[in-house]
């Protein structure tokens, strides 16, 4: 076995880590952790620490760690056939079965699923589908995409442009043209303190409509949004939001893309966030929970009205020229089939509702009265604690977030992983859907102790 010190050195000298302060890491000032195993809601590191993962990796290990049902399916597939492509009508039993399982669970009105690798590439696919669709319809000017500030849709050129967090744009020359951002549906950060939730929703809808009018509805192709804002702060929408948005989109012939990379396959306590909030999307982005991250796999679920036009397009122009080498990779597909079965068998969608509600209750009891906690919010197995320097004015400690990381570090010392959400002082929780009520209580208790230590 390679010694820990040696690995740490190789890590610093060779490994370009994503979303990392590169210079600090190089200088050995940033934390390094080598993970060796996992079981249920816990991971184990090389120093033998057992950590309760309150973020399921990156909101993705929904079924929990160490699931033999999934790893055995992966091993069997790798043994039988590790790879073949899915171009021009090729498939495997796993990829075809998974497409059937996804479509059986998808919201009404969806027609087909296209498989990719991760959430970012699935959103790149979605935008190409939208542009192709409007070109085939003879509307070549209708190309702009509306996204929201604080939305997160990935780190590619297009998906990073859709993302509405400055951190992902700054010095990368993003966003690309054709992307416009509208207000985040974030009630805690409403522009006027005395706005009711209904007033705030009406304000957001007015702002959306004003943006569409300014840009010209004939130039706007689609709107993209996460049913619950994820990386931008774990923010459930204000009452009536999705109804209002969809009414405006329908009036202007604008497609709806539901980015369900986090919310797909049970995290909100419903199979899809679209069903949870009555969203009728034209496209749905899926990834993370599709395989519980046991293997990389994503997808774009395409609605019927788009599918009909895509088919018309290939009749008129030939083969649809878009494909990834690893689309519908057999190992990812086998992981997906086993994972979706397991989610059903273990009742994890229901568990997300009950234990998720328990987690928010326990968190509210544990930290809700703290002088620096603005609110505890969430939906299903998602929870956020908003930190504030002044509860009355709801002021931020630091718009880029410098307090939450200290709380997260204090929690880690106590064996619990939480996430300091980017560009904000918020603590985020998105545990595996198999979390128990005892584990939820423990997360809340450790949050309270750690908050007390830091603030
Ligand atoms: N969309 C949403 C809502 C996400 O949360 C993420 C990742 O966190 C992505 C897209 C990008 O997915 P990936 O990191 O797999 O490319």
PDB file of N, CA and C and ligand atoms in Angstrom, residues 58-59 117-121 123 152-155 159 226 230-231 259-263 285 287-288 298 419, ligand 1:
ATOM      1  N   UNK A  58     -22.018  14.819  -4.121  1.00  0.00           N
ATOM      2  CA  UNK A  58     -22.510  16.115  -4.614  1.00  0.00           C
ATOM      3  C   UNK A  58     -23.990  15.943  -4.947  1.00  0.00           C
ATOM      4  N   UNK A  59     -24.800  15.770  -3.987  1.00  0.00           N
ATOM      5  CA  UNK A  59     -26.238  15.447  -4.070  1.00  0.00           C
ATOM      6  C   UNK A  59     -26.496  14.286  -5.034  1.00  0.00           C
ATOM      7  N   UNK A 117     -23.414  11.731 -20.361  1.00  0.00           N
ATOM      8  CA  UNK A 117     -22.485  11.320 -19.285  1.00  0.00           C
ATOM      9  C   UNK A 117     -22.727  12.025 -17.967  1.00  0.00           C
ATOM     10  N   UNK A 118     -22.929  13.335 -18.038  1.00  0.00           N
ATOM     11  CA  UNK A 118     -23.105  14.124 -16.822  1.00  0.00           C
ATOM     12  C   UNK A 118     -24.126  15.221 -17.072  1.00  0.00           C
ATOM     13  N   UNK A 119     -24.472  15.932 -16.022  1.00  0.00           N
ATOM     14  CA  UNK A 119     -25.501  16.962 -16.135  1.00  0.00           C
ATOM     15  C   UNK A 119     -25.117  18.073 -17.102  1.00  0.00           C
ATOM     16  N   UNK A 120     -23.833  18.436 -17.105  1.00  0.00           N
ATOM     17  CA  UNK A 120     -23.409  19.540 -17.986  1.00  0.00           C
ATOM     18  C   UNK A 120     -23.612  19.173 -19.454  1.00  0.00           C
ATOM     19  N   UNK A 121     -23.180  17.974 -19.831  1.00  0.00           N
ATOM     20  CA  UNK A 121     -23.323  17.634 -21.261  1.00  0.00           C
ATOM     21  C   UNK A 121     -24.786  17.436 -21.629  1.00  0.00           C
ATOM     22  N   UNK A 123     -27.204  19.223 -20.528  1.00  0.00           N
ATOM     23  CA  UNK A 123     -27.739  20.557 -20.809  1.00  0.00           C
ATOM     24  C   UNK A 123     -27.215  21.107 -22.132  1.00  0.00           C
ATOM     25  N   UNK A 152     -27.952  26.717 -11.254  1.00  0.00           N
ATOM     26  CA  UNK A 152     -26.717  25.999 -11.614  1.00  0.00           C
ATOM     27  C   UNK A 152     -27.057  24.938 -12.648  1.00  0.00           C
ATOM     28  N   UNK A 153     -26.377  24.991 -13.784  1.00  0.00           N
ATOM     29  CA  UNK A 153     -26.696  24.049 -14.854  1.00  0.00           C
ATOM     30  C   UNK A 153     -25.461  23.374 -15.417  1.00  0.00           C
ATOM     31  N   UNK A 154     -24.310  23.565 -14.765  1.00  0.00           N
ATOM     32  CA  UNK A 154     -23.120  22.871 -15.210  1.00  0.00           C
ATOM     33  C   UNK A 154     -21.962  23.813 -15.436  1.00  0.00           C
ATOM     34  N   UNK A 155     -20.862  23.252 -15.940  1.00  0.00           N
ATOM     35  CA  UNK A 155     -19.604  23.988 -16.074  1.00  0.00           C
ATOM     36  C   UNK A 155     -19.063  24.006 -17.498  1.00  0.00           C
ATOM     37  N   UNK A 159     -23.529  25.189 -20.683  1.00  0.00           N
ATOM     38  CA  UNK A 159     -24.135  24.941 -19.363  1.00  0.00           C
ATOM     39  C   UNK A 159     -23.581  25.910 -18.320  1.00  0.00           C
ATOM     40  N   UNK A 226     -34.208  24.854 -12.363  1.00  0.00           N
ATOM     41  CA  UNK A 226     -34.283  23.693 -11.470  1.00  0.00           C
ATOM     42  C   UNK A 226     -35.574  23.827 -10.653  1.00  0.00           C
ATOM     43  N   UNK A 230     -30.704  24.638  -6.638  1.00  0.00           N
ATOM     44  CA  UNK A 230     -29.816  23.747  -5.898  1.00  0.00           C
ATOM     45  C   UNK A 230     -28.572  24.464  -5.397  1.00  0.00           C
ATOM     46  N   UNK A 231     -27.529  24.436  -6.214  1.00  0.00           N
ATOM     47  CA  UNK A 231     -26.244  24.990  -5.802  1.00  0.00           C
ATOM     48  C   UNK A 231     -26.352  26.481  -5.469  1.00  0.00           C
ATOM     49  N   UNK A 259     -34.436  21.382 -15.261  1.00  0.00           N
ATOM     50  CA  UNK A 259     -33.149  20.759 -14.942  1.00  0.00           C
ATOM     51  C   UNK A 259     -33.324  19.973 -13.640  1.00  0.00           C
ATOM     52  N   UNK A 260     -33.484  18.665 -13.810  1.00  0.00           N
ATOM     53  CA  UNK A 260     -33.780  17.796 -12.660  1.00  0.00           C
ATOM     54  C   UNK A 260     -32.561  16.948 -12.288  1.00  0.00           C
ATOM     55  N   UNK A 261     -31.377  17.499 -12.530  1.00  0.00           N
ATOM     56  CA  UNK A 261     -30.156  16.757 -12.207  1.00  0.00           C
ATOM     57  C   UNK A 261     -30.119  16.420 -10.710  1.00  0.00           C
ATOM     58  N   UNK A 262     -30.581  17.343  -9.888  1.00  0.00           N
ATOM     59  CA  UNK A 262     -30.653  17.063  -8.445  1.00  0.00           C
ATOM     60  C   UNK A 262     -32.003  16.446  -8.079  1.00  0.00           C
ATOM     61  N   UNK A 263     -33.073  16.981  -8.647  1.00  0.00           N
ATOM     62  CA  UNK A 263     -34.407  16.616  -8.153  1.00  0.00           C
ATOM     63  C   UNK A 263     -34.953  15.327  -8.774  1.00  0.00           C
ATOM     64  N   UNK A 285     -33.623  17.488 -17.779  1.00  0.00           N
ATOM     65  CA  UNK A 285     -32.233  17.054 -17.635  1.00  0.00           C
ATOM     66  C   UNK A 285     -32.154  16.114 -16.434  1.00  0.00           C
ATOM     67  N   UNK A 287     -29.420  13.287 -14.265  1.00  0.00           N
ATOM     68  CA  UNK A 287     -28.049  12.764 -14.087  1.00  0.00           C
ATOM     69  C   UNK A 287     -27.985  12.146 -12.690  1.00  0.00           C
ATOM     70  N   UNK A 288     -27.087  12.630 -11.872  1.00  0.00           N
ATOM     71  CA  UNK A 288     -26.862  12.185 -10.488  1.00  0.00           C
ATOM     72  C   UNK A 288     -27.695  10.974 -10.014  1.00  0.00           C
ATOM     73  N   UNK A 298     -26.077  10.474 -17.750  1.00  0.00           N
ATOM     74  CA  UNK A 298     -27.071  11.545 -17.686  1.00  0.00           C
ATOM     75  C   UNK A 298     -28.082  11.314 -18.784  1.00  0.00           C
ATOM     76  N   UNK A 419     -22.189  21.200   3.231  1.00  0.00           N
ATOM     77  CA  UNK A 419     -21.552  21.971   2.165  1.00  0.00           C
ATOM     78  C   UNK A 419     -21.767  23.462   2.391  1.00  0.00           C
TER      79      UNK A 419
HETATM   80  N1  LIG B   1     -27.636  20.772 -13.362  1.00  0.00           N
HETATM   81  C1  LIG B   1     -27.787  20.804 -12.033  1.00  0.00           C
HETATM   82  C2  LIG B   1     -29.095  21.219 -11.462  1.00  0.00           C
HETATM   83  C3  LIG B   1     -26.742  20.429 -11.186  1.00  0.00           C
HETATM   84  O1  LIG B   1     -26.900  20.484  -9.865  1.00  0.00           O
HETATM   85  C4  LIG B   1     -25.534  20.014 -11.782  1.00  0.00           C
HETATM   86  C5  LIG B   1     -24.398  19.598 -10.922  1.00  0.00           C
HETATM   87  O2  LIG B   1     -24.389  19.795  -9.735  1.00  0.00           O
HETATM   88  C6  LIG B   1     -25.412  20.012 -13.163  1.00  0.00           C
HETATM   89  C7  LIG B   1     -26.482  20.379 -13.932  1.00  0.00           C
HETATM   90  C8  LIG B   1     -24.133  19.609 -13.820  1.00  0.00           C
HETATM   91  O3  LIG B   1     -23.950  18.252 -13.686  1.00  0.00           O
HETATM   92  P1  LIG B   1     -22.483  17.601 -13.845  1.00  0.00           P
HETATM   93  O4  LIG B   1     -21.664  18.139 -12.738  1.00  0.00           O
HETATM   94  O5  LIG B   1     -22.772  16.137 -13.779  1.00  0.00           O
HETATM   95  O6  LIG B   1     -21.982  17.997 -15.172  1.00  0.00           O
END
